[in-house]
Amino acid sequence: SYSVFYKYQPIGLVRKYFGEKIGLYFAWLGLYTQMLIPASLVGVIVFLYGCATVDDNIPSMEICHPRNNITMCPLCDRACSYWKLKEACGTARASHLFDNPATVFFSIFMALWAAMFMEHWKRRQMRLNYEWDLTGFEEEEVSALQLESCIPLLFTEKEKLTCRDRLPAYMTNVVMMLLMIGVTFAIVFGVILYRISTKTALHMSNNPTTRSNVRLTVKTTAAIINLVVILILDEVYGAVARWLTVLEVPKTDKSFEERLIFKTFILKFVNAFTPIIYIAFFRGRLVGRPGSYLYVFESYRMEECAHGGCLMELCIQLSITMLGKQLIQNNLFEIGIPKLKKLIRYIKSKRRSFQEEEREKKLQRYETDHFLEPFAGLTPEYMEMIIQFGFVTLFVASFPLAPLFALLNNIIEIRLDAKKFVAELRRPVAARAKDIGIWYNLLRAVAKVAVIINAFVISFTSDFIPRLVYQYMYSPDGSMHGFVNHTLSYFNVSNFQDGKEPMDPQHQVEMCRYKDYREPPWSNTPYVISKEFWAVLAARLAFVIVFQNVVMLMSDIVDWLIPDIPKDISLQIHKEKILMVELFMKEEQGKIQFIDSMIPCGGKEKRNNHAPIARSRSIPHTHSHTHANNF
Amino acid sequence: SYSVFYKYQPIGLVRKYFGEKIGLYFAWLGLYTQMLIPASLVGVIVFLYGCATVDDNIPSMEICHPRNNITMCPLCDRACSYWKLKEACGTARASHLFDNPATVFFSIFMALWAAMFMEHWKRRQMRLNYEWDLTGFEEEEVSALQLESCIPLLFTEKEKLTCRDRLPAYMTNVVMMLLMIGVTFAIVFGVILYRISTKTALHMSNNPTTRSNVRLTVKTTAAIINLVVILILDEVYGAVARWLTVLEVPKTDKSFEERLIFKTFILKFVNAFTPIIYIAFFRGRLVGRPGSYLYVFESYRMEECAHGGCLMELCIQLSITMLGKQLIQNNLFEIGIPKLKKLIRYIKSKRRSFQEEEREKKLQRYETDHFLEPFAGLTPEYMEMIIQFGFVTLFVASFPLAPLFALLNNIIEIRLDAKKFVAELRRPVAARAKDIGIWYNLLRAVAKVAVIINAFVISFTSDFIPRLVYQYMYSPDGSMHGFVNHTLSYFNVSNFQDGKEPMDPQHQVEMCRYKDYREPPWSNTPYVISKEFWAVLAARLAFVIVFQNVVMLMSDIVDWLIPDIPKDISLQIHKEKILMVELFMKEEQGKIQFIDSMIPCGGKEKRNNHAPIARSRSIPHTHSHTHANNF
């Protein structure tokens, strides 16, 4: 129920009803949601810090200053006119919310948060294993045996496949994966082209209201197209990954599942993050310069970022994708489609004769349950969460509210999933599991990639490094005054290529400015990349190196400081072991006495036979824990 | 014996005689030495490639060209004169041996080699564990029990120490560690000062023969001082680390050992590598420029690298430290000192009366053994090897022959150690161990640091990146011609500070050249760092990022591709488990029948009591291995 969202899930009961595998999923989801609370708190504080300091921010103040009279170069060929930097005031102020020194701190915090989350999950898993082992001795042994013998059954009829038999399948796999990733790239590129071409077309039209709505229209439609494409491709990729994994003929059920998950993960991840990576790292960077812009297909100029820098656009794209995906895919698809299917089944059953309906009413509980959707496995649930984890960690430097969005989604999600499992789906076959398997490795991989991506977002997408460089290398008085002027290069309008200059005859402009570090027209080498550019680039790269290594070191330290097994559990295991051995010794002694006393009844040789085997079994227990200790 | 150096050590026998702990050490040393063979082979090939291409190397050809007439700025104030670049011909040719594109390949290879070594060691360890468990069931259980109960004994008399009690000790620890590291830095700085001041003093002298021997004298004495300091500090640091660990009062023997090792490792590592890191990354970088050199204590100019770049000096320092440490510390100390001590004991015993001597002759073998040195633990052996592993991996980019040196040392070492353990020391108490403990983590840490250090050596110490940048950005014809000229800046000799210009009146020079990227005297901003500098710096930093991430990714892939448990072992474990369970089931059934048949004899309740406990013990075996699989 929604009214108890603040309470923990009853993991013990979940596990009793659904088995360990689903129990672990809910335990993991619970821990993740719980860990999101501090993250979103800090995220909100960082955001509020941005809001509070927006009026002290010198660069945006300079842009908004009424006496600021900087004329900027047009943003598109011919149709666009020169514009005043003042117009960018709003965006500049807004982008300060996401681009202030606190976000650097926040992305370090989130990297450590991810490391903490991993460690806490290891501990929680260990604790659950311990608790669930305690209550499940008998069942466990049997099911462990069953599992053991089950696994190799799947393909026993087939002969053993050699490497050469497998080669074509592997090749197909690699080629198809690359193809699919290529398709994603192509689609993202297509959306970019759509954006560029419609923008140009709309600019060309003479209707002034259309033109003023250009930006909004193009952005909205492009974002929606992106979202729809992501949603459709997600379904396609799920099917492709399944087909490819069947081709591979893995040896066991477990390996089948792992390979399937791995492929699906890669495809869905690329699908979800390609547009965002494009905006973060490529948009506005490959535009050329006034007088020699870069053109796609020789007619479309590459798009520039809006006045406030690309960070703002990244934020918008991130929030649209995240909210859209969560609302549509998770809540609509996950709840709506099962309900719809149920409805269809219900309608179908209506068509049957009344007799059947009569009979149906008398059905047992387990018979009505058969009308529910079958259980499709936990993969989609985990996948959804890991993609969300990606949004929370990968671009957190540019969007500190991501953890909050994720938290809100998960509070609903955890109840929805529970409700779905209990009421909407057939009760799944209880499966045992010791850990969350490959998902843990994928989480680790995402957390590792997140460090690098955040380093690049801070140093390349945001203006953090150029500001620092200006303040310590170029500023005459050590303040940020003059930073805006420093980042803008000069362009002599007489150097426009023929046919590219703005048609608007109103302005009499000699020089216009554009955001880049290039030599001014009056230097010996006009429009060549300037020394400042290389200095800023070096500072940016140095920051990436420092950030990545510092954060990795700190994560390793977190990893090393938090022991994998909670102390009370390891103590209890230790005590139990001693108790067990003592009990065993007594037992053994008792048996010896017992048998000795029964020698007339026979069975002397039993004792010698039994003792070493039973003893040998007590050893692995010692090992399994010393083992876990070392990792 | 030396004559069988090509054979493997008989690990099984070693373990039977000395126990698992020493067995594992020799197994590890054996695997390490074995793995060094391909590494040193590739290293030699890389070195030979350097030798073969030395005549095709355009930059060194340009330096050696007879018509080359570049006048370089003097290397010291007043006493030194201008010199011709031609004089650096020899060093330039020699440094090509260690600074060619193949070394980049080699350092990637060595990073992967380190990852492979780790993985292979995990497998070997798993195999040894399996094999040794098989033959040691009974003993194992007992000793495992003993160990378990032994560990908490050490400090049971003392009351439990609270955090507050421990705080002063921890503080002392941190402060002392920092102090010790500070001492190392101070000594390295002292050696630098020695070098600078003696060089200046010798330059001042009017004797031409002294002056011509300046370089050689200074270098040799400095290197020897460095080596002696390292050797002395090594012993001091060992004692300090022990004292600090005693202060900490760790809870168990194992934790005592780990903390001691950790501290000793950090101190010895810093001690061994500080001079090398200074040469690799700082020497020749903080010199200022002609006309405004940097001075230490206002009179000593910071030292520059020799004509061929700092890489050559790094190579010399590396080989001296490595050879010196290995020869003196390992072979002389390790063999000599035990022999010396034995001699002293022998002399002491001589002084005793004849009676005692007579009695001694009748001593049993174990009594004469008592005269041998006591066993000091494996820590020094491992420590020596891990420092060597550091030399092999950390700076391999600048010294491809390091693996070969290490291999030669180890082939001797493995026999020497064995001989020492067998003949020179008392037979140590056999100790059990499942793994090499903290050493594995330290090896991993060294391998991780190695990636970063190699990235920096390639990009900052060698001229690899400047060459690439020149070739693709500045070269008029895409070749390396003109590279030497490009890296040298101009200096107008009239800009020398008063009293700093060379006294030598022979040369009539207007411009001299120095190795740096600075604006020429005729530019608007003379002697300011130029655009080329920033471009090269950005390229260097970009290379570090790319190198580090690519190598880390490849190491992760190696880690992931090689399973931790060898396939045959995991199969065998699986089979054994099934056999064991079957046997156990039969046993259980037999017992039930047996007891049932004996109901008249009593003992019905025994059965219900015994079964669940024995069963519970068979479970952990299953777990311990699924567990290991996941890590």
Short mmCIF file of C-alpha atoms in Angstrom, two decimals, chain A residues 235 241 326 365 384 440 446 522 556 590:
data_model
loop_
_atom_site.label_atom_id
_atom_site.label_comp_id
_atom_site.label_asym_id
_atom_site.label_seq_id
_atom_site.Cartn_x
_atom_site.Cartn_y
_atom_site.Cartn_z
CA GLU A 235 12.10 -3.32 -26.53
CA ALA A 241 19.87 -9.79 -27.02
CA GLN A 326 10.55 6.55 -15.31
CA ARG A 365 -7.73 -19.57 -5.46
CA GLU A 384 15.51 -0.52 -14.90
CA TYR A 440 26.77 -6.54 -8.73
CA VAL A 446 28.84 1.74 -13.78
CA TRP A 522 44.16 42.03 -35.95
CA ASP A 556 39.56 2.20 -2.53
CA GLY A 590 29.05 -40.22 22.60
#
